[in-house]
């Protein structure tokens, strides 16, 4: 039996799903959802581009076997097991910096924010990801520019000290005459 509000609720839920789907498809951040065992449920186009995997290649695969560098996989698996056993995850609800693995094998820096979400009676993990490669390159360029500026300042100081000495010596001789 259909109640008067059921059709309206169905339209609202459909509109919400459409809205959230549009947001995830157009956000500037990568987005990945996994189940409590680490199996990829969904990714957005930014995550596809970031990691070099197509959505269809990632869905159904273990996250740890695709985009997590080999030296971080055991820690990831232990973290999931700890969460399943205790319901607590130390990285949930925080922004942290990790490394990601591109399909090509290139490891790159990431900023990631992970949340645990209950959907349709099941628990999933959602992650928003940012590739920090360009930011790190800019930071390194700034660091190098600062080092070069400091070296130039020291060279200028040495030059001025030398020139001051070179000018003072003959002037001292002239003044003493």
PDB file of C-alpha atoms in Angstrom:
ATOM      1  CA  UNK A   1       0.000   0.000   0.000  1.00  0.00           C
ATOM      2  CA  UNK A   2       1.387   3.395  -0.970  1.00  0.00           C
ATOM      3  CA  UNK A   3       1.185   6.238   1.509  1.00  0.00           C
ATOM      4  CA  UNK A   4       0.756   9.832   0.295  1.00  0.00           C
ATOM      5  CA  UNK A   5       4.293  10.917   1.267  1.00  0.00           C
ATOM      6  CA  UNK A   6       6.077   7.873  -0.233  1.00  0.00           C
ATOM      7  CA  UNK A   7       6.184   9.165  -3.824  1.00  0.00           C
ATOM      8  CA  UNK A   8       7.380  12.575  -2.689  1.00  0.00           C
ATOM      9  CA  UNK A   9      10.051  10.976  -0.479  1.00  0.00           C
ATOM     10  CA  UNK A  10      11.194   8.840  -3.429  1.00  0.00           C
ATOM     11  CA  UNK A  11      11.543  11.921  -5.649  1.00  0.00           C
ATOM     12  CA  UNK A  12      13.471  13.758  -2.907  1.00  0.00           C
ATOM     13  CA  UNK A  13      15.816  10.793  -2.392  1.00  0.00           C
ATOM     14  CA  UNK A  14      16.381  10.543  -6.143  1.00  0.00           C
ATOM     15  CA  UNK A  15      17.087  14.288  -6.320  1.00  0.00           C
ATOM     16  CA  UNK A  16      19.542  13.968  -3.384  1.00  0.00           C
ATOM     17  CA  UNK A  17      21.346  11.062  -5.067  1.00  0.00           C
ATOM     18  CA  UNK A  18      21.541  13.068  -8.289  1.00  0.00           C
ATOM     19  CA  UNK A  19      22.859  16.133  -6.443  1.00  0.00           C
ATOM     20  CA  UNK A  20      25.526  14.202  -4.542  1.00  0.00           C
ATOM     21  CA  UNK A  21      26.496  12.296  -7.675  1.00  0.00           C
ATOM     22  CA  UNK A  22      26.940  15.583  -9.552  1.00  0.00           C
ATOM     23  CA  UNK A  23      29.029  17.033  -6.738  1.00  0.00           C
ATOM     24  CA  UNK A  24      31.338  14.006  -6.630  1.00  0.00           C
ATOM     25  CA  UNK A  25      31.723  14.000 -10.411  1.00  0.00           C
ATOM     26  CA  UNK A  26      32.693  17.691 -10.537  1.00  0.00           C
ATOM     27  CA  UNK A  27      34.721  18.225  -7.340  1.00  0.00           C
ATOM     28  CA  UNK A  28      38.366  19.187  -7.726  1.00  0.00           C
ATOM     29  CA  UNK A  29      39.404  16.487  -5.249  1.00  0.00           C
ATOM     30  CA  UNK A  30      39.721  12.790  -5.885  1.00  0.00           C
ATOM     31  CA  UNK A  31      37.057  10.690  -4.188  1.00  0.00           C
ATOM     32  CA  UNK A  32      37.219   6.981  -3.369  1.00  0.00           C
ATOM     33  CA  UNK A  33      34.819   4.802  -1.408  1.00  0.00           C
ATOM     34  CA  UNK A  34      35.815   1.405  -0.025  1.00  0.00           C
ATOM     35  CA  UNK A  35      33.997  -1.154   2.085  1.00  0.00           C
ATOM     36  CA  UNK A  36      35.200  -2.226   5.525  1.00  0.00           C
ATOM     37  CA  UNK A  37      37.458  -4.859   3.935  1.00  0.00           C
ATOM     38  CA  UNK A  38      39.208  -2.399   1.629  1.00  0.00           C
ATOM     39  CA  UNK A  39      37.376  -3.254  -1.593  1.00  0.00           C
ATOM     40  CA  UNK A  40      36.850  -0.254  -3.883  1.00  0.00           C
ATOM     41  CA  UNK A  41      33.166   0.598  -4.319  1.00  0.00           C
ATOM     42  CA  UNK A  42      33.388   3.859  -6.253  1.00  0.00           C
ATOM     43  CA  UNK A  43      35.802   6.503  -7.553  1.00  0.00           C
ATOM     44  CA  UNK A  44      35.284   9.825  -9.278  1.00  0.00           C
ATOM     45  CA  UNK A  45      36.986  11.072 -12.480  1.00  0.00           C
ATOM     46  CA  UNK A  46      39.592  13.079 -10.535  1.00  0.00           C
ATOM     47  CA  UNK A  47      40.705   9.932  -8.691  1.00  0.00           C
ATOM     48  CA  UNK A  48      40.856   8.084 -12.017  1.00  0.00           C
ATOM     49  CA  UNK A  49      43.171  10.744 -13.447  1.00  0.00           C
ATOM     50  CA  UNK A  50      45.195  10.984 -10.226  1.00  0.00           C
ATOM     51  CA  UNK A  51      45.970   7.263 -10.061  1.00  0.00           C
ATOM     52  CA  UNK A  52      45.836   6.380 -13.764  1.00  0.00           C
ATOM     53  CA  UNK A  53      43.196   3.665 -13.292  1.00  0.00           C
ATOM     54  CA  UNK A  54      39.794   3.574 -14.957  1.00  0.00           C
ATOM     55  CA  UNK A  55      36.790   3.325 -12.652  1.00  0.00           C
ATOM     56  CA  UNK A  56      35.896  -0.136 -13.981  1.00  0.00           C
ATOM     57  CA  UNK A  57      39.449  -1.351 -13.294  1.00  0.00           C
ATOM     58  CA  UNK A  58      39.338  -0.222  -9.645  1.00  0.00           C
ATOM     59  CA  UNK A  59      35.821  -1.197  -8.583  1.00  0.00           C
ATOM     60  CA  UNK A  60      35.873  -4.564  -6.875  1.00  0.00           C
ATOM     61  CA  UNK A  61      39.645  -4.493  -6.339  1.00  0.00           C
ATOM     62  CA  UNK A  62      41.425  -4.181  -3.013  1.00  0.00           C
ATOM     63  CA  UNK A  63      42.610  -0.639  -2.458  1.00  0.00           C
ATOM     64  CA  UNK A  64      45.854  -1.978  -1.022  1.00  0.00           C
ATOM     65  CA  UNK A  65      46.638  -3.846  -4.244  1.00  0.00           C
ATOM     66  CA  UNK A  66      46.075  -0.885  -6.534  1.00  0.00           C
ATOM     67  CA  UNK A  67      46.814   2.618  -5.259  1.00  0.00           C
ATOM     68  CA  UNK A  68      48.677   2.061  -1.994  1.00  0.00           C
ATOM     69  CA  UNK A  69      52.475   1.778  -2.340  1.00  0.00           C
ATOM     70  CA  UNK A  70      53.795  -1.672  -1.363  1.00  0.00           C
ATOM     71  CA  UNK A  71      55.641  -0.423   1.720  1.00  0.00           C
ATOM     72  CA  UNK A  72      52.358   1.006   3.162  1.00  0.00           C
ATOM     73  CA  UNK A  73      50.031  -1.908   2.401  1.00  0.00           C
ATOM     74  CA  UNK A  74      50.521  -3.849   5.619  1.00  0.00           C
ATOM     75  CA  UNK A  75      49.819  -0.751   7.716  1.00  0.00           C
ATOM     76  CA  UNK A  76      46.635  -0.099   5.718  1.00  0.00           C
ATOM     77  CA  UNK A  77      45.422  -3.667   6.212  1.00  0.00           C
ATOM     78  CA  UNK A  78      46.221  -3.527   9.951  1.00  0.00           C
ATOM     79  CA  UNK A  79      44.294  -0.255  10.211  1.00  0.00           C
ATOM     80  CA  UNK A  80      41.216  -1.777   8.595  1.00  0.00           C
ATOM     81  CA  UNK A  81      41.425  -4.867  10.822  1.00  0.00           C
ATOM     82  CA  UNK A  82      41.782  -2.629  13.896  1.00  0.00           C
ATOM     83  CA  UNK A  83      38.697  -0.662  12.865  1.00  0.00           C
ATOM     84  CA  UNK A  84      36.659  -3.813  12.269  1.00  0.00           C
ATOM     85  CA  UNK A  85      37.662  -5.121  15.710  1.00  0.00           C
ATOM     86  CA  UNK A  86      37.256  -1.899  17.713  1.00  0.00           C
ATOM     87  CA  UNK A  87      35.168   0.529  15.662  1.00  0.00           C
ATOM     88  CA  UNK A  88      37.962   3.061  16.100  1.00  0.00           C
ATOM     89  CA  UNK A  89      40.278   4.425  13.433  1.00  0.00           C
ATOM     90  CA  UNK A  90      43.025   6.890  14.339  1.00  0.00           C
ATOM     91  CA  UNK A  91      43.087   8.459  10.850  1.00  0.00           C
ATOM     92  CA  UNK A  92      39.335   8.990  10.551  1.00  0.00           C
ATOM     93  CA  UNK A  93      38.144  12.572  10.512  1.00  0.00           C
ATOM     94  CA  UNK A  94      41.637  13.999  10.050  1.00  0.00           C
ATOM     95  CA  UNK A  95      43.648  15.380   7.152  1.00  0.00           C
ATOM     96  CA  UNK A  96      46.835  13.407   6.788  1.00  0.00           C
ATOM     97  CA  UNK A  97      49.630  13.213   4.265  1.00  0.00           C
ATOM     98  CA  UNK A  98      50.429   9.857   2.703  1.00  0.00           C
ATOM     99  CA  UNK A  99      51.788   8.514  -0.529  1.00  0.00           C
ATOM    100  CA  UNK A 100      49.755   7.177  -3.430  1.00  0.00           C
ATOM    101  CA  UNK A 101      50.721   4.773  -6.186  1.00  0.00           C
ATOM    102  CA  UNK A 102      49.984   5.664  -9.797  1.00  0.00           C
ATOM    103  CA  UNK A 103      49.235   2.784 -12.155  1.00  0.00           C
ATOM    104  CA  UNK A 104      52.583   3.513 -13.848  1.00  0.00           C
ATOM    105  CA  UNK A 105      54.402   2.755 -10.579  1.00  0.00           C
ATOM    106  CA  UNK A 106      55.133   6.400  -9.719  1.00  0.00           C
ATOM    107  CA  UNK A 107      54.717   7.158  -6.021  1.00  0.00           C
ATOM    108  CA  UNK A 108      53.441  10.651  -5.229  1.00  0.00           C
ATOM    109  CA  UNK A 109      52.450  12.660  -2.129  1.00  0.00           C
ATOM    110  CA  UNK A 110      48.772  12.873  -1.165  1.00  0.00           C
ATOM    111  CA  UNK A 111      46.651  14.727   1.320  1.00  0.00           C
ATOM    112  CA  UNK A 112      43.740  12.565   2.388  1.00  0.00           C
ATOM    113  CA  UNK A 113      40.679  12.979   4.584  1.00  0.00           C
ATOM    114  CA  UNK A 114      38.869   9.739   5.463  1.00  0.00           C
ATOM    115  CA  UNK A 115      35.451   9.307   7.037  1.00  0.00           C
ATOM    116  CA  UNK A 116      33.394   6.299   8.041  1.00  0.00           C
ATOM    117  CA  UNK A 117      29.850   6.505   6.685  1.00  0.00           C
ATOM    118  CA  UNK A 118      26.868   4.223   7.138  1.00  0.00           C
ATOM    119  CA  UNK A 119      24.958   3.659   3.902  1.00  0.00           C
ATOM    120  CA  UNK A 120      22.038   1.269   3.496  1.00  0.00           C
ATOM    121  CA  UNK A 121      22.865  -0.426   6.794  1.00  0.00           C
ATOM    122  CA  UNK A 122      26.502  -1.038   5.857  1.00  0.00           C
ATOM    123  CA  UNK A 123      29.624   0.843   6.749  1.00  0.00           C
ATOM    124  CA  UNK A 124      31.918   2.302   4.101  1.00  0.00           C
ATOM    125  CA  UNK A 125      34.934   4.571   4.129  1.00  0.00           C
ATOM    126  CA  UNK A 126      35.028   7.655   1.972  1.00  0.00           C
ATOM    127  CA  UNK A 127      38.216   9.497   1.182  1.00  0.00           C
ATOM    128  CA  UNK A 128      38.811  12.868  -0.417  1.00  0.00           C
ATOM    129  CA  UNK A 129      42.291  13.045  -1.912  1.00  0.00           C
ATOM    130  CA  UNK A 130      44.565  15.804  -3.194  1.00  0.00           C
ATOM    131  CA  UNK A 131      47.733  15.240  -5.170  1.00  0.00           C
ATOM    132  CA  UNK A 132      50.434  17.303  -3.428  1.00  0.00           C
ATOM    133  CA  UNK A 133      53.042  16.933  -6.200  1.00  0.00           C
ATOM    134  CA  UNK A 134      52.710  20.485  -7.557  1.00  0.00           C
ATOM    135  CA  UNK A 135      52.569  21.990  -4.068  1.00  0.00           C
ATOM    136  CA  UNK A 136      55.729  20.130  -3.065  1.00  0.00           C
ATOM    137  CA  UNK A 137      57.472  21.269  -6.267  1.00  0.00           C
ATOM    138  CA  UNK A 138      56.541  24.903  -5.541  1.00  0.00           C
ATOM    139  CA  UNK A 139      57.750  24.544  -1.941  1.00  0.00           C
ATOM    140  CA  UNK A 140      61.052  23.083  -3.154  1.00  0.00           C
ATOM    141  CA  UNK A 141      61.466  25.896  -5.715  1.00  0.00           C
ATOM    142  CA  UNK A 142      60.856  28.462  -2.950  1.00  0.00           C
ATOM    143  CA  UNK A 143      63.336  26.710  -0.663  1.00  0.00           C
ATOM    144  CA  UNK A 144      65.988  26.719  -3.401  1.00  0.00           C
ATOM    145  CA  UNK A 145      65.308  30.392  -4.185  1.00  0.00           C
ATOM    146  CA  UNK A 146      65.701  31.240  -0.490  1.00  0.00           C
ATOM    147  CA  UNK A 147      69.004  29.330  -0.317  1.00  0.00           C
ATOM    148  CA  UNK A 148      70.241  31.123  -3.443  1.00  0.00           C
ATOM    149  CA  UNK A 149      69.192  34.518  -2.024  1.00  0.00           C
ATOM    150  CA  UNK A 150      71.009  33.783   1.253  1.00  0.00           C
ATOM    151  CA  UNK A 151      74.153  32.727  -0.654  1.00  0.00           C
ATOM    152  CA  UNK A 152      73.966  35.880  -2.799  1.00  0.00           C
ATOM    153  CA  UNK A 153      73.615  38.012   0.334  1.00  0.00           C
ATOM    154  CA  UNK A 154      76.666  36.335   1.891  1.00  0.00           C
ATOM    155  CA  UNK A 155      78.662  36.831  -1.317  1.00  0.00           C
ATOM    156  CA  UNK A 156      77.674  40.512  -1.389  1.00  0.00           C
ATOM    157  CA  UNK A 157      78.740  40.920   2.245  1.00  0.00           C
ATOM    158  CA  UNK A 158      82.112  39.258   1.530  1.00  0.00           C
ATOM    159  CA  UNK A 159      82.609  41.466  -1.543  1.00  0.00           C
ATOM    160  CA  UNK A 160      81.801  44.645   0.385  1.00  0.00           C
ATOM    161  CA  UNK A 161      84.106  43.647   3.235  1.00  0.00           C
ATOM    162  CA  UNK A 162      86.929  42.942   0.782  1.00  0.00           C
ATOM    163  CA  UNK A 163      86.362  46.179  -1.150  1.00  0.00           C
ATOM    164  CA  UNK A 164      86.186  48.172   2.076  1.00  0.00           C
ATOM    165  CA  UNK A 165      89.526  46.708   3.136  1.00  0.00           C
ATOM    166  CA  UNK A 166      91.073  47.313  -0.306  1.00  0.00           C
ATOM    167  CA  UNK A 167      89.953  50.940  -0.312  1.00  0.00           C
ATOM    168  CA  UNK A 168      90.868  51.627   3.327  1.00  0.00           C
ATOM    169  CA  UNK A 169      94.479  50.417   2.973  1.00  0.00           C
ATOM    170  CA  UNK A 170      95.551  52.934   0.319  1.00  0.00           C
ATOM    171  CA  UNK A 171      93.518  55.697   1.946  1.00  0.00           C
ATOM    172  CA  UNK A 172      95.249  55.063   5.262  1.00  0.00           C
ATOM    173  CA  UNK A 173      98.600  55.477   3.550  1.00  0.00           C
ATOM    174  CA  UNK A 174      97.486  58.747   1.896  1.00  0.00           C
ATOM    175  CA  UNK A 175      96.067  60.144   5.134  1.00  0.00           C
ATOM    176  CA  UNK A 176      99.224  59.294   7.062  1.00  0.00           C
ATOM    177  CA  UNK A 177     101.388  61.173   4.523  1.00  0.00           C
TER     178      UNK A 177
END
